[in-house]
Amino acid sequence: MSLILDLATSGRGGRGPFVGVCVVSATFGLADGIAQGGMVGDLSYMLPEFIQSFLAGLAASGAITSCLRMLTKGLFDNSQNGLRKGAILFFAICAIFELLCVLLYTFVFPKLPIVKFFRSKAASEGSKTVSIDLVAGGIQSHCENVGSNQTFPKWIL
C-alpha cells in the first residue's frame, strides 16, 4: 500500500501522503502481529521445537529484510531520485514475499500431514477454535478417529 500511495502521489510528499504512510504502516503492523500470533498459536498445539524454529526464522527474516534494504538503497545511491527508487524496489520485493507467505500459510500449511495430525489431536482434546477450523475445512471426520491419549506417530520423528 505504501508503494501504491507513493506511485499515486508521484512522490510529491506532503502531509496527506505522510499520514497515509503512517496509517498503512500501523495497519500492516497490526495485521503482522495478528498473523504471527496465529502462527504461534498453531505451533503451540504442536511441539515446542516448532515455536523455537519459527521465532528463529522470524529473526532471520528481519536480518534479511535489513540487508535487502541496504542493497536497494545502495543500488540507486548515485542516481537522480535514488532513495525513492530504492524504496519502491524494496517495497515491491517485500510485497511479493509477503503475498507468497500469506498464500503458503493459507493453502499449503493446513494440508501438511504433521499439521493435520496436531490440529486433529488438539480438536480431540477440546480446543474449540481448532475444531471450528477443522469443520470449516471439512476435516472433522478425521478428528473423531484421533484419541486424546494417542502417541506421537513414528513418521513425524
Short mmCIF file of the C-alpha atoms (twelve columns), coordinates in Angstrom:
data_MODEL
# 
_entry.id   MODEL 
# 
loop_
_atom_site.group_PDB 
_atom_site.id 
_atom_site.type_symbol 
_atom_site.label_atom_id 
_atom_site.label_alt_id 
_atom_site.label_comp_id 
_atom_site.label_asym_id 
_atom_site.label_seq_id 
_atom_site.Cartn_x 
_atom_site.Cartn_y 
_atom_site.Cartn_z 
_atom_site.pdbx_PDB_model_num 
ATOM 1   C CA . MET A 1   0.000   0.000   0.000  1 
ATOM 2   C CA . SER A 2   2.895   2.378   0.647  1 
ATOM 3   C CA . LEU A 3   4.125   1.605   -2.837 1 
ATOM 4   C CA . ILE A 4   0.716   2.370   -4.340 1 
ATOM 5   C CA . LEU A 5   0.401   5.549   -2.265 1 
ATOM 6   C CA . ASP A 6   3.804   6.750   -3.440 1 
ATOM 7   C CA . LEU A 7   3.065   5.989   -7.071 1 
ATOM 8   C CA . ALA A 8   -0.365  7.667   -6.838 1 
ATOM 9   C CA . THR A 9   1.116   10.874  -5.436 1 
ATOM 10  C CA . SER A 10  4.160   10.742  -7.762 1 
ATOM 11  C CA . GLY A 11  6.452   11.033  -4.745 1 
ATOM 12  C CA . ARG A 12  5.463   14.661  -4.066 1 
ATOM 13  C CA . GLY A 13  5.179   14.184  -0.315 1 
ATOM 14  C CA . GLY A 14  3.236   16.428  1.997  1 
ATOM 15  C CA . ARG A 15  1.011   15.854  4.993  1 
ATOM 16  C CA . GLY A 16  -1.578  13.696  3.243  1 
ATOM 17  C CA . PRO A 17  0.865   11.087  1.933  1 
ATOM 18  C CA . PHE A 18  2.738   11.156  5.265  1 
ATOM 19  C CA . VAL A 19  -0.444  10.423  7.212  1 
ATOM 20  C CA . GLY A 20  -1.299  7.755   4.611  1 
ATOM 21  C CA . VAL A 21  2.065   6.058   5.082  1 
ATOM 22  C CA . CYS A 22  1.627   6.154   8.868  1 
ATOM 23  C CA . VAL A 23  -1.863  4.613   8.637  1 
ATOM 24  C CA . VAL A 24  -0.668  1.935   6.203  1 
ATOM 25  C CA . SER A 25  2.329   1.120   8.406  1 
ATOM 26  C CA . ALA A 26  0.182   0.864   11.538 1 
ATOM 27  C CA . THR A 27  -2.399  -1.309  9.769  1 
ATOM 28  C CA . PHE A 28  0.183   -3.695  8.376  1 
ATOM 29  C CA . GLY A 29  1.995   -3.829  11.717 1 
ATOM 30  C CA . LEU A 30  -1.248  -4.795  13.429 1 
ATOM 31  C CA . ALA A 31  -2.011  -7.408  10.765 1 
ATOM 32  C CA . ASP A 32  1.518   -8.795  11.068 1 
ATOM 33  C CA . GLY A 33  1.167   -9.101  14.836 1 
ATOM 34  C CA . ILE A 34  -2.151  -10.917 14.491 1 
ATOM 35  C CA . ALA A 35  -0.757  -13.279 11.837 1 
ATOM 36  C CA . GLN A 36  2.331   -14.062 13.909 1 
ATOM 37  C CA . GLY A 37  0.165   -14.631 16.969 1 
ATOM 38  C CA . GLY A 38  -1.988  -17.037 14.963 1 
ATOM 39  C CA . MET A 39  1.053   -18.915 13.738 1 
ATOM 40  C CA . VAL A 40  2.498   -19.215 17.246 1 
ATOM 41  C CA . GLY A 41  -0.945  -20.348 18.395 1 
ATOM 42  C CA . ASP A 42  -0.983  -23.055 15.722 1 
ATOM 43  C CA . LEU A 43  2.503   -24.147 16.667 1 
ATOM 44  C CA . SER A 44  1.667   -24.199 20.374 1 
ATOM 45  C CA . TYR A 45  -0.551  -27.213 19.712 1 
ATOM 46  C CA . MET A 46  2.441   -28.989 18.254 1 
ATOM 47  C CA . LEU A 47  5.945   -29.226 19.654 1 
ATOM 48  C CA . PRO A 48  7.936   -26.526 21.494 1 
ATOM 49  C CA . GLU A 49  10.756  -27.022 18.994 1 
ATOM 50  C CA . PHE A 50  8.468   -25.719 16.249 1 
ATOM 51  C CA . ILE A 51  7.921   -22.431 18.069 1 
ATOM 52  C CA . GLN A 52  11.656  -22.015 18.546 1 
ATOM 53  C CA . SER A 53  12.264  -22.697 14.844 1 
ATOM 54  C CA . PHE A 54  9.530   -20.254 13.835 1 
ATOM 55  C CA . LEU A 55  10.930  -17.482 16.026 1 
ATOM 56  C CA . ALA A 56  14.462  -18.156 14.763 1 
ATOM 57  C CA . GLY A 57  13.135  -17.873 11.211 1 
ATOM 58  C CA . LEU A 58  11.386  -14.644 12.157 1 
ATOM 59  C CA . ALA A 59  14.660  -13.214 13.456 1 
ATOM 60  C CA . ALA A 60  16.463  -14.335 10.299 1 
ATOM 61  C CA . SER A 61  13.807  -12.681 8.149  1 
ATOM 62  C CA . GLY A 62  14.419  -9.406  9.980  1 
ATOM 63  C CA . ALA A 63  18.124  -9.635  9.201  1 
ATOM 64  C CA . ILE A 64  17.404  -10.474 5.551  1 
ATOM 65  C CA . THR A 65  14.991  -7.535  5.317  1 
ATOM 66  C CA . SER A 66  17.652  -5.172  6.667  1 
ATOM 67  C CA . CYS A 67  20.188  -6.486  4.163  1 
ATOM 68  C CA . LEU A 68  17.667  -6.131  1.331  1 
ATOM 69  C CA . ARG A 69  17.008  -2.511  2.288  1 
ATOM 70  C CA . MET A 70  20.735  -1.736  2.394  1 
ATOM 71  C CA . LEU A 71  21.145  -3.384  -1.009 1 
ATOM 72  C CA . THR A 72  18.280  -1.478  -2.633 1 
ATOM 73  C CA . LYS A 73  19.444  1.767   -1.044 1 
ATOM 74  C CA . GLY A 74  22.984  1.184   -2.310 1 
ATOM 75  C CA . LEU A 75  21.915  0.259   -5.858 1 
ATOM 76  C CA . PHE A 76  20.321  3.634   -6.510 1 
ATOM 77  C CA . ASP A 77  22.584  5.777   -4.318 1 
ATOM 78  C CA . ASN A 78  24.110  7.911   -7.065 1 
ATOM 79  C CA . SER A 79  21.096  8.196   -9.366 1 
ATOM 80  C CA . GLN A 80  18.578  11.019  -9.548 1 
ATOM 81  C CA . ASN A 81  15.739  10.382  -7.076 1 
ATOM 82  C CA . GLY A 82  17.670  7.284   -5.981 1 
ATOM 83  C CA . LEU A 83  16.312  6.902   -2.461 1 
ATOM 84  C CA . ARG A 84  12.748  6.867   -3.794 1 
ATOM 85  C CA . LYS A 85  13.587  4.307   -6.486 1 
ATOM 86  C CA . GLY A 86  15.372  2.110   -3.945 1 
ATOM 87  C CA . ALA A 87  12.405  2.305   -1.579 1 
ATOM 88  C CA . ILE A 88  9.981   1.419   -4.382 1 
ATOM 89  C CA . LEU A 89  12.080  -1.612  -5.314 1 
ATOM 90  C CA . PHE A 90  12.338  -2.635  -1.661 1 
ATOM 91  C CA . PHE A 91  8.580   -2.351  -1.096 1 
ATOM 92  C CA . ALA A 92  7.855   -4.258  -4.311 1 
ATOM 93  C CA . ILE A 93  10.135  -7.164  -3.357 1 
ATOM 94  C CA . CYS A 94  8.763   -7.237  0.205  1 
ATOM 95  C CA . ALA A 95  5.158   -7.182  -1.040 1 
ATOM 96  C CA . ILE A 96  5.818   -10.161 -3.329 1 
ATOM 97  C CA . PHE A 97  7.397   -12.161 -0.498 1 
ATOM 98  C CA . GLU A 98  4.612   -11.192 1.912  1 
ATOM 99  C CA . LEU A 99  1.937   -12.294 -0.552 1 
ATOM 100 C CA . LEU A 100 3.784   -15.562 -1.136 1 
ATOM 101 C CA . CYS A 101 3.970   -16.228 2.618  1 
ATOM 102 C CA . VAL A 102 0.273   -15.499 3.121  1 
ATOM 103 C CA . LEU A 103 -0.667  -17.827 0.262  1 
ATOM 104 C CA . LEU A 104 1.581   -20.602 1.567  1 
ATOM 105 C CA . TYR A 105 0.184   -20.252 5.089  1 
ATOM 106 C CA . THR A 106 -3.387  -20.228 3.821  1 
ATOM 107 C CA . PHE A 107 -3.271  -23.005 1.240  1 
ATOM 108 C CA . VAL A 108 -0.218  -25.219 1.878  1 
ATOM 109 C CA . PHE A 109 0.316   -25.185 5.667  1 
ATOM 110 C CA . PRO A 110 -3.098  -26.711 6.590  1 
ATOM 111 C CA . LYS A 111 -2.569  -29.577 4.123  1 
ATOM 112 C CA . LEU A 112 0.723   -30.772 5.616  1 
ATOM 113 C CA . PRO A 113 0.305   -34.173 7.315  1 
ATOM 114 C CA . ILE A 114 2.004   -33.044 10.521 1 
ATOM 115 C CA . VAL A 115 -0.294  -30.005 10.769 1 
ATOM 116 C CA . LYS A 116 -3.380  -32.154 10.129 1 
ATOM 117 C CA . PHE A 117 -2.278  -34.579 12.831 1 
ATOM 118 C CA . PHE A 118 -1.655  -31.956 15.506 1 
ATOM 119 C CA . ARG A 119 -4.767  -29.940 14.669 1 
ATOM 120 C CA . SER A 120 -6.959  -33.028 14.871 1 
ATOM 121 C CA . LYS A 121 -5.255  -34.015 18.130 1 
ATOM 122 C CA . ALA A 122 -5.881  -30.549 19.577 1 
ATOM 123 C CA . ALA A 123 -9.510  -30.717 18.482 1 
ATOM 124 C CA . SER A 124 -9.959  -34.106 20.124 1 
ATOM 125 C CA . GLU A 125 -8.509  -32.668 23.349 1 
ATOM 126 C CA . GLY A 126 -11.148 -29.957 23.431 1 
ATOM 127 C CA . SER A 127 -9.767  -26.977 21.512 1 
ATOM 128 C CA . LYS A 128 -12.815 -25.080 20.267 1 
ATOM 129 C CA . THR A 129 -11.016 -22.830 17.782 1 
ATOM 130 C CA . VAL A 130 -9.213  -25.725 16.113 1 
ATOM 131 C CA . SER A 131 -12.464 -27.726 15.955 1 
ATOM 132 C CA . ILE A 132 -14.227 -24.851 14.219 1 
ATOM 133 C CA . ASP A 133 -11.348 -24.525 11.712 1 
ATOM 134 C CA . LEU A 134 -11.415 -28.248 11.018 1 
ATOM 135 C CA . VAL A 135 -15.176 -28.310 10.459 1 
ATOM 136 C CA . ALA A 136 -14.846 -25.353 8.089  1 
ATOM 137 C CA . GLY A 137 -12.067 -27.168 6.232  1 
ATOM 138 C CA . GLY A 138 -14.000 -30.450 6.029  1 
ATOM 139 C CA . ILE A 139 -11.531 -32.436 8.151  1 
ATOM 140 C CA . GLN A 140 -13.888 -33.162 11.073 1 
ATOM 141 C CA . SER A 141 -14.261 -36.878 10.308 1 
ATOM 142 C CA . HIS A 142 -10.506 -37.375 10.820 1 
ATOM 143 C CA . CYS A 143 -10.725 -35.688 14.232 1 
ATOM 144 C CA . GLU A 144 -13.120 -38.290 15.523 1 
ATOM 145 C CA . ASN A 145 -10.518 -41.018 14.917 1 
ATOM 146 C CA . VAL A 146 -7.787  -39.348 16.956 1 
ATOM 147 C CA . GLY A 147 -7.844  -40.282 20.633 1 
ATOM 148 C CA . SER A 148 -6.675  -37.927 23.334 1 
ATOM 149 C CA . ASN A 149 -4.086  -40.472 24.531 1 
ATOM 150 C CA . GLN A 150 -2.593  -41.148 21.087 1 
ATOM 151 C CA . THR A 151 1.181   -41.286 20.992 1 
ATOM 152 C CA . PHE A 152 3.405   -39.325 18.669 1 
ATOM 153 C CA . PRO A 153 3.424   -41.096 15.252 1 
ATOM 154 C CA . LYS A 154 6.701   -42.555 14.043 1 
ATOM 155 C CA . TRP A 155 6.515   -40.912 10.609 1 
ATOM 156 C CA . ILE A 156 6.945   -37.481 12.228 1 
ATOM 157 C CA . LEU A 157 10.100  -38.459 14.109 1 
# 
